[in-house]
Amino acid sequence: MAFFKLQPAAEPDILGPMADDPSTVGSKPGDEREARAEREPRSEVPEPRPGVPAVEVHDLTVAYHTQPVLWDVDVDLPEGKLIAIVGPNGAGKSTLLKTVLGLVRPLTGRIRVFGEPYERRRSWVGYVPQRESVDWDFPTNALDVVLMGLYGRVGWFRRPSRHHRETALACLDKLGILDLAGRQISQLSGGQQQRVFLARALAQDARLYLMDEPFAGVDATTERAILTLLKELRSSGKTVVAVHHDLQTVAEYFDHVVLLNMRLVAAGPIATTFVEENLQRTYGGRLTVLTQATEALLGRGAAAEPEAGG
Amino acid sequence: MSPTLVILLVGSLVAASCALVGSFLVLRKLALLGDAISHSVLPGIAIAFFLTGDRAPLPMVLGAGALGVLTVFLVELFHRSRRLKEDAAIGVVFPALFSLGVILISRYAAQVDLDLDCVLYGEIAYTPWDLVFWGSRSFGPKALWVTGGVLALNALFVATFYKELKISTFDPELAGSLGFSPTLLHYALMTAVSLTVVGSFESVGAILVVAMLVVPPATAFLLTDRLSRMLILAVALGIVSAISGYWLARWWDCSIAGAMAVVAGTLFVLALTLSPRYGLLGRLLTHRRLRERLAGQLVLLHLQQGEARLPVTLLERRFGWSRGRFQRTLRRLARAGWIEKGRDGLRLTTAGADFLDSTGGSHLAHRL
Amino acid sequence: MELSFTARNVMLGAALLGVAGGAMGSFTLLRRQSLLGDALSHAALPGICFAFLLTGSKAPLPLFAGALIAGLLGALTMLATVRWSRVKEDSAMGIVLSVFFGLGIVLLTYIQKLPTGNQSGLDKFLFGQAATLVEEDVQVMALLSVGVLALLALFYKELKILAFDREYGASLGLPMRSLEILLTLLLVVVVVVGLQTVGVVLLVATLITPAAAARQWTDRLGVMILLSAAIGAGSGVLGALVSATVPRLPTGPVIVLFASFVLVVSLFLAPRRGYLWALARERRVERRIRRENLLKDLYRVGEGGESWDRFVSLPQLMGLRGQSSARLLRSARPLLQDGLMQRQGDTVRLTDKGRREAAGVVRKHRLWELYLTRRLELPSDHVHRDAEAMEHALTDEAVTELDALLGHPELDPHGRPIPPVVAGAAGEEATA
């Protein structure tokens, strides 16, 4: 017998379309679904209503084993802006991106991309992973890597056509590295590798780009090139959400910022959000609020490996 | 000494020595290097056999030790040249060396007493009768001396270098900065592994040494967080596996070494499922508990954020939880006295607000 | 007649294994799962024994099936262990490897004691005995190998993403988990194919060694896979033949030694990645550096003196860099041969040609010094060392850009003149 009698739903549906799967907590990672569902052309999925944010994060909590990484994060990312995600190491910035992409399963919470679950908006989202996430000694060249962004369009059992190759080459050209198309990727500099990753995401022709530290470890020329690209994307109405490591350049490069330290500290336009007080709360203090919470929660100190004791 | 006792002793000694060095292999993620060494010492033993003409332990031990060091050295060489990754280096070095050993033995020692199958899985049943003689006096089974010696050496090694081993296992950079060479220690450990392997050949054979090196320590790893306890547990588990394995093999009339490995595996599976902290069941329970607490906290947080007196249905749909889960959470919170039901919805109690404050407070959600 | 029939089976079997192993091994190698093949091959043993116990026959199909199921179980166990406990991947592999194998040995010895069990047929799986391959075996192997190759080709590009950037592939919506399962399944199949030929212990080498060898020769995945298959087939056929003809030589070890030999040769001789090539490259660079340094030294001496035509004594040059006379003479010889220097007894001097080339090197050095002091604002006594290194690395285009960037300067930070570009010097500088 229910302790609380549920009242009839009298209030308007302000939350938008409901979750597909009310029986589970949180969104399912996409790679458990069949490939068929992901390949549906964009035209079949309804356009979002105007004003719908590019990304909506509701009550997101992500934990790795028993360690929380993101805690009750609730934020909306508007469309058509350059948004930086900023915070100290281990703050969950990459995890946030990966959760949006369905690569990580949250403990609780829901994510919507342009109003729909990620699986239905997959073709609208381009991903630029961290450069270190890949072994660059892999036997392949730059063009090949960019072509990977088109595999969704090439489809199963088919080889990329000339048209696909031309698209890929155009993307390389956009990033200024057309002459490196046939170059083995281990022979590329860090900045060139980053451009290859960006070209790959560009090939997806997405509406929303999620980038994990795109400016990390690149030379000045590449940094400028990336920034130019981002601004172009913005002027064509695309949205870019980038984990950014360099506090000095946040205000200059981005329109909005999300300050994250496991919890959401603040989010909003640069002018009002990227201020001293918020930065203090994000970066200051050795023991974060959440660590205290975690310890209280688990009733003991965290210990995942054999201690240096005994 | 009865033959059975000899066999049990030999098995236990092997298990104990393997558990001691194997624990460090497991912790340093070198389990497969141990596997590689157990295969690649074969040519060393063969060569020692050719040179001395009999299976005297000392030359074999030296030959094996040399090959063990050679294996590690070659793997490092390939890896450092950056043309091969570490796992690939292991995967090409040990088969090549093992092949060399097999060919040497098949071609030139087949007529003599070095049996390949025996090398692979040992023949511990013969150990009570393989005695060591000096002059005309028998000093008892050779295997006891060999395995006992290996155990003594390993125990000495671990005891003497305990601190250094511990530090270099958990924090190699710190070890270097403290002044002793982690590389040297690494090679020393690998030499110990090689010696342990050859010492165990006759009892459990090359392949199953790996079982004794890896499985009991891994099992211990699931049961404790402290290095000292892990070592003790690993030794104990190894001995239990050895003894039980022997009786199992007696019962089924099959390979003793194989049975020891199977028992060790069974113990591992038991620990995997049942270990309170790190086993499957334990983690499931902890995970569940954590989820429930997090769920409760989230509800409380939302109530506190000025969404007090929200209709239950609205909250439920916000979270996207199943009805059952939501109800259970609410029930728990109410039982703890942290929420109460008002006429128009749920409300946070003062006790609930206090609880929230004690666990770190909350911040308002932000929308851009 | 008998021999050639056996030989034919042997060749076919080994070739099939070589091709399938080499192709599959390429993916295994790139995904850093080399030792997974080792663990799975050991895990297959109890499956073979069980199959024999259940069916009482040593026909290939049931044995293969048993090996397959056991291999899959082993893979699952490893996966589950790593996923659900804090045991690390290598330990999980070691556990599955030794425990499954131990179970296999238990069954093997149990079968041995049975009145029906003449298991001498079964223990060929330990080291491999290609000479015992019968037509039926080869047929099953062929079927399986072709299947593996077909699937690898069919899913080639998706498997490529899986190996290179799994997360990105998942973000695209590709079913990475399923592809991973497929790849593991194919690996188990290859393991099963190879068990009779090379045996349990050495199977990993038929996967990894050809792939590692192939990797040294090419930077393209497709070529690597083909080459790996070829190397695998080659060493397989050679090894199997040798083993079948020479008595008391198990097949597995011989095949592995052939493949390992190819690997060592590849590591040394392969262009670009090969050790000898890298050595030669280093030597070339060293030679060029020494040559340019000598030219520079002579230029500076000439610049500081009253005339360019004065001969400089060798001991004086030796003193500039603390070089031995032997070293100096070695550097000098090619310069003399190329007509950049003239020698007179114990002294040398630059020719016109030499002076032009030397000017080019000095120009690079001084431009770089100016760049460091002006653009990076380093103090002028800090820049010499850096320029000593950079002057050898700067290309002509870089120098032209530098010159433009700095506004065609005439003096370096120390007040010395920067030599202008001389027509014809560029062509000579191209020699190195």
Short mmCIF file of N, CA and C in Angstrom, two decimals, chain A residues 105-169:
data_model
loop_
_atom_site.label_atom_id
_atom_site.label_comp_id
_atom_site.label_asym_id
_atom_site.label_seq_id
_atom_site.Cartn_x
_atom_site.Cartn_y
_atom_site.Cartn_z
N ARG A 105 27.04 5.64 -17.71
CA ARG A 105 25.68 5.50 -17.20
C ARG A 105 25.56 6.23 -15.87
N PRO A 106 24.62 7.17 -15.77
CA PRO A 106 24.50 7.90 -14.52
C PRO A 106 23.76 7.10 -13.45
N LEU A 107 23.99 7.49 -12.26
CA LEU A 107 23.29 6.87 -11.14
C LEU A 107 21.85 7.35 -11.10
N THR A 108 21.70 8.64 -11.24
CA THR A 108 20.36 9.21 -11.34
C THR A 108 20.41 10.35 -12.34
N GLY A 109 19.27 10.78 -12.77
CA GLY A 109 19.22 11.98 -13.60
C GLY A 109 18.89 11.67 -15.03
N ARG A 110 18.60 12.74 -15.75
CA ARG A 110 18.20 12.60 -17.15
C ARG A 110 18.88 13.66 -17.97
N ILE A 111 19.13 13.31 -19.20
CA ILE A 111 19.75 14.29 -20.10
C ILE A 111 18.91 14.38 -21.37
N ARG A 112 18.71 15.56 -21.83
CA ARG A 112 18.01 15.76 -23.10
C ARG A 112 18.89 16.58 -24.02
N VAL A 113 18.93 16.16 -25.27
CA VAL A 113 19.65 16.93 -26.29
C VAL A 113 18.63 17.47 -27.27
N PHE A 114 18.53 18.77 -27.35
CA PHE A 114 17.50 19.42 -28.17
C PHE A 114 16.13 18.82 -27.87
N GLY A 115 15.90 18.59 -26.61
CA GLY A 115 14.59 18.15 -26.19
C GLY A 115 14.33 16.66 -26.28
N GLU A 116 15.20 15.92 -26.88
CA GLU A 116 14.97 14.48 -27.00
C GLU A 116 16.08 13.73 -26.29
N PRO A 117 15.85 12.44 -25.99
CA PRO A 117 16.96 11.64 -25.46
C PRO A 117 18.10 11.56 -26.47
N TYR A 118 19.29 11.39 -25.99
CA TYR A 118 20.46 11.45 -26.86
C TYR A 118 20.37 10.48 -28.04
N GLU A 119 19.85 9.29 -27.79
CA GLU A 119 19.84 8.28 -28.86
C GLU A 119 19.09 8.76 -30.09
N ARG A 120 18.13 9.64 -29.88
CA ARG A 120 17.38 10.11 -31.05
C ARG A 120 18.00 11.34 -31.68
N ARG A 121 18.97 11.92 -31.02
CA ARG A 121 19.61 13.12 -31.56
C ARG A 121 21.07 12.85 -31.92
N ARG A 122 21.40 11.59 -31.97
CA ARG A 122 22.81 11.22 -32.13
C ARG A 122 23.45 11.89 -33.32
N SER A 123 22.73 11.95 -34.43
CA SER A 123 23.35 12.49 -35.64
C SER A 123 23.51 14.00 -35.56
N TRP A 124 22.99 14.62 -34.50
CA TRP A 124 23.14 16.06 -34.36
C TRP A 124 24.34 16.43 -33.50
N VAL A 125 25.00 15.40 -32.96
CA VAL A 125 26.06 15.68 -31.98
C VAL A 125 27.40 15.18 -32.49
N GLY A 126 28.40 16.04 -32.48
CA GLY A 126 29.75 15.64 -32.85
C GLY A 126 30.64 15.65 -31.62
N TYR A 127 31.54 14.70 -31.54
CA TYR A 127 32.36 14.54 -30.34
C TYR A 127 33.84 14.67 -30.69
N VAL A 128 34.54 15.46 -29.91
CA VAL A 128 35.99 15.54 -30.05
C VAL A 128 36.60 15.08 -28.73
N PRO A 129 37.08 13.84 -28.67
CA PRO A 129 37.62 13.33 -27.40
C PRO A 129 38.97 13.98 -27.07
N GLN A 130 39.44 13.71 -25.88
CA GLN A 130 40.77 14.19 -25.50
C GLN A 130 41.81 13.52 -26.38
N ARG A 131 42.83 14.27 -26.67
CA ARG A 131 43.84 13.72 -27.55
C ARG A 131 44.52 12.49 -26.95
N GLU A 132 44.71 12.48 -25.63
CA GLU A 132 45.42 11.36 -25.02
C GLU A 132 44.59 10.09 -24.96
N SER A 133 43.32 10.19 -25.32
CA SER A 133 42.48 9.00 -25.16
C SER A 133 42.78 7.97 -26.24
N VAL A 134 43.67 8.29 -27.14
CA VAL A 134 43.90 7.43 -28.29
C VAL A 134 45.39 7.15 -28.42
N ASP A 135 45.72 5.97 -28.90
CA ASP A 135 47.13 5.66 -29.16
C ASP A 135 47.46 6.11 -30.57
N TRP A 136 48.27 7.15 -30.68
CA TRP A 136 48.53 7.71 -31.99
C TRP A 136 49.51 6.90 -32.81
N ASP A 137 49.99 5.83 -32.26
CA ASP A 137 50.88 4.96 -33.01
C ASP A 137 50.10 3.99 -33.89
N PHE A 138 48.81 4.18 -33.98
CA PHE A 138 47.97 3.29 -34.76
C PHE A 138 48.28 3.49 -36.25
N PRO A 139 48.33 2.38 -37.01
CA PRO A 139 48.68 2.52 -38.43
C PRO A 139 47.52 3.06 -39.25
N THR A 140 47.44 4.37 -39.33
CA THR A 140 46.43 4.99 -40.18
C THR A 140 46.85 6.42 -40.46
N ASN A 141 46.24 7.02 -41.48
CA ASN A 141 46.62 8.39 -41.78
C ASN A 141 45.49 9.35 -41.43
N ALA A 142 45.79 10.63 -41.60
CA ALA A 142 44.84 11.66 -41.15
C ALA A 142 43.51 11.54 -41.89
N LEU A 143 43.56 11.31 -43.18
CA LEU A 143 42.33 11.22 -43.95
C LEU A 143 41.44 10.10 -43.43
N ASP A 144 42.08 8.99 -43.15
CA ASP A 144 41.35 7.84 -42.62
C ASP A 144 40.61 8.19 -41.33
N VAL A 145 41.30 8.92 -40.47
CA VAL A 145 40.68 9.26 -39.19
C VAL A 145 39.46 10.14 -39.42
N VAL A 146 39.60 11.09 -40.33
CA VAL A 146 38.46 11.98 -40.59
C VAL A 146 37.31 11.19 -41.20
N LEU A 147 37.63 10.24 -42.06
CA LEU A 147 36.59 9.42 -42.67
C LEU A 147 35.77 8.70 -41.62
N MET A 148 36.41 8.40 -40.49
CA MET A 148 35.67 7.70 -39.42
C MET A 148 34.44 8.48 -39.01
N GLY A 149 34.54 9.80 -39.11
CA GLY A 149 33.37 10.60 -38.73
C GLY A 149 32.20 10.37 -39.66
N LEU A 150 32.49 9.81 -40.84
CA LEU A 150 31.43 9.61 -41.81
C LEU A 150 30.91 8.19 -41.83
N TYR A 151 31.50 7.33 -41.03
CA TYR A 151 31.09 5.92 -41.08
C TYR A 151 29.60 5.76 -40.84
N GLY A 152 29.06 6.66 -40.03
CA GLY A 152 27.62 6.59 -39.80
C GLY A 152 26.86 6.74 -41.11
N ARG A 153 27.37 7.62 -41.97
CA ARG A 153 26.67 7.84 -43.24
C ARG A 153 27.02 6.80 -44.28
N VAL A 154 28.23 6.26 -44.19
CA VAL A 154 28.62 5.24 -45.16
C VAL A 154 27.77 3.99 -44.98
N GLY A 155 27.51 3.66 -43.74
CA GLY A 155 26.67 2.50 -43.47
C GLY A 155 27.46 1.22 -43.41
N TRP A 156 26.79 0.18 -42.96
CA TRP A 156 27.43 -1.11 -42.83
C TRP A 156 27.79 -1.69 -44.19
N PHE A 157 28.85 -2.46 -44.18
CA PHE A 157 29.26 -3.29 -45.31
C PHE A 157 29.64 -2.51 -46.56
N ARG A 158 29.71 -1.19 -46.46
CA ARG A 158 30.09 -0.46 -47.66
C ARG A 158 31.39 0.28 -47.41
N ARG A 159 32.10 0.55 -48.46
CA ARG A 159 33.33 1.33 -48.31
C ARG A 159 32.99 2.80 -48.56
N PRO A 160 33.79 3.68 -47.99
CA PRO A 160 33.53 5.11 -48.24
C PRO A 160 33.65 5.43 -49.72
N SER A 161 32.73 6.22 -50.23
CA SER A 161 32.73 6.55 -51.66
C SER A 161 33.65 7.73 -51.91
N ARG A 162 33.77 8.10 -53.16
CA ARG A 162 34.60 9.25 -53.50
C ARG A 162 34.03 10.51 -52.87
N HIS A 163 32.71 10.58 -52.86
CA HIS A 163 32.06 11.74 -52.26
C HIS A 163 32.44 11.87 -50.79
N HIS A 164 32.45 10.74 -50.11
CA HIS A 164 32.82 10.78 -48.71
C HIS A 164 34.25 11.25 -48.55
N ARG A 165 35.11 10.76 -49.41
CA ARG A 165 36.51 11.16 -49.31
C ARG A 165 36.65 12.65 -49.54
N GLU A 166 35.87 13.14 -50.51
CA GLU A 166 35.98 14.57 -50.78
C GLU A 166 35.49 15.39 -49.60
N THR A 167 34.42 14.93 -48.97
CA THR A 167 33.95 15.61 -47.77
C THR A 167 35.03 15.63 -46.70
N ALA A 168 35.64 14.47 -46.51
CA ALA A 168 36.70 14.39 -45.49
C ALA A 168 37.85 15.33 -45.82
N LEU A 169 38.24 15.35 -47.08
CA LEU A 169 39.33 16.24 -47.48
C LEU A 169 38.94 17.69 -47.25
#
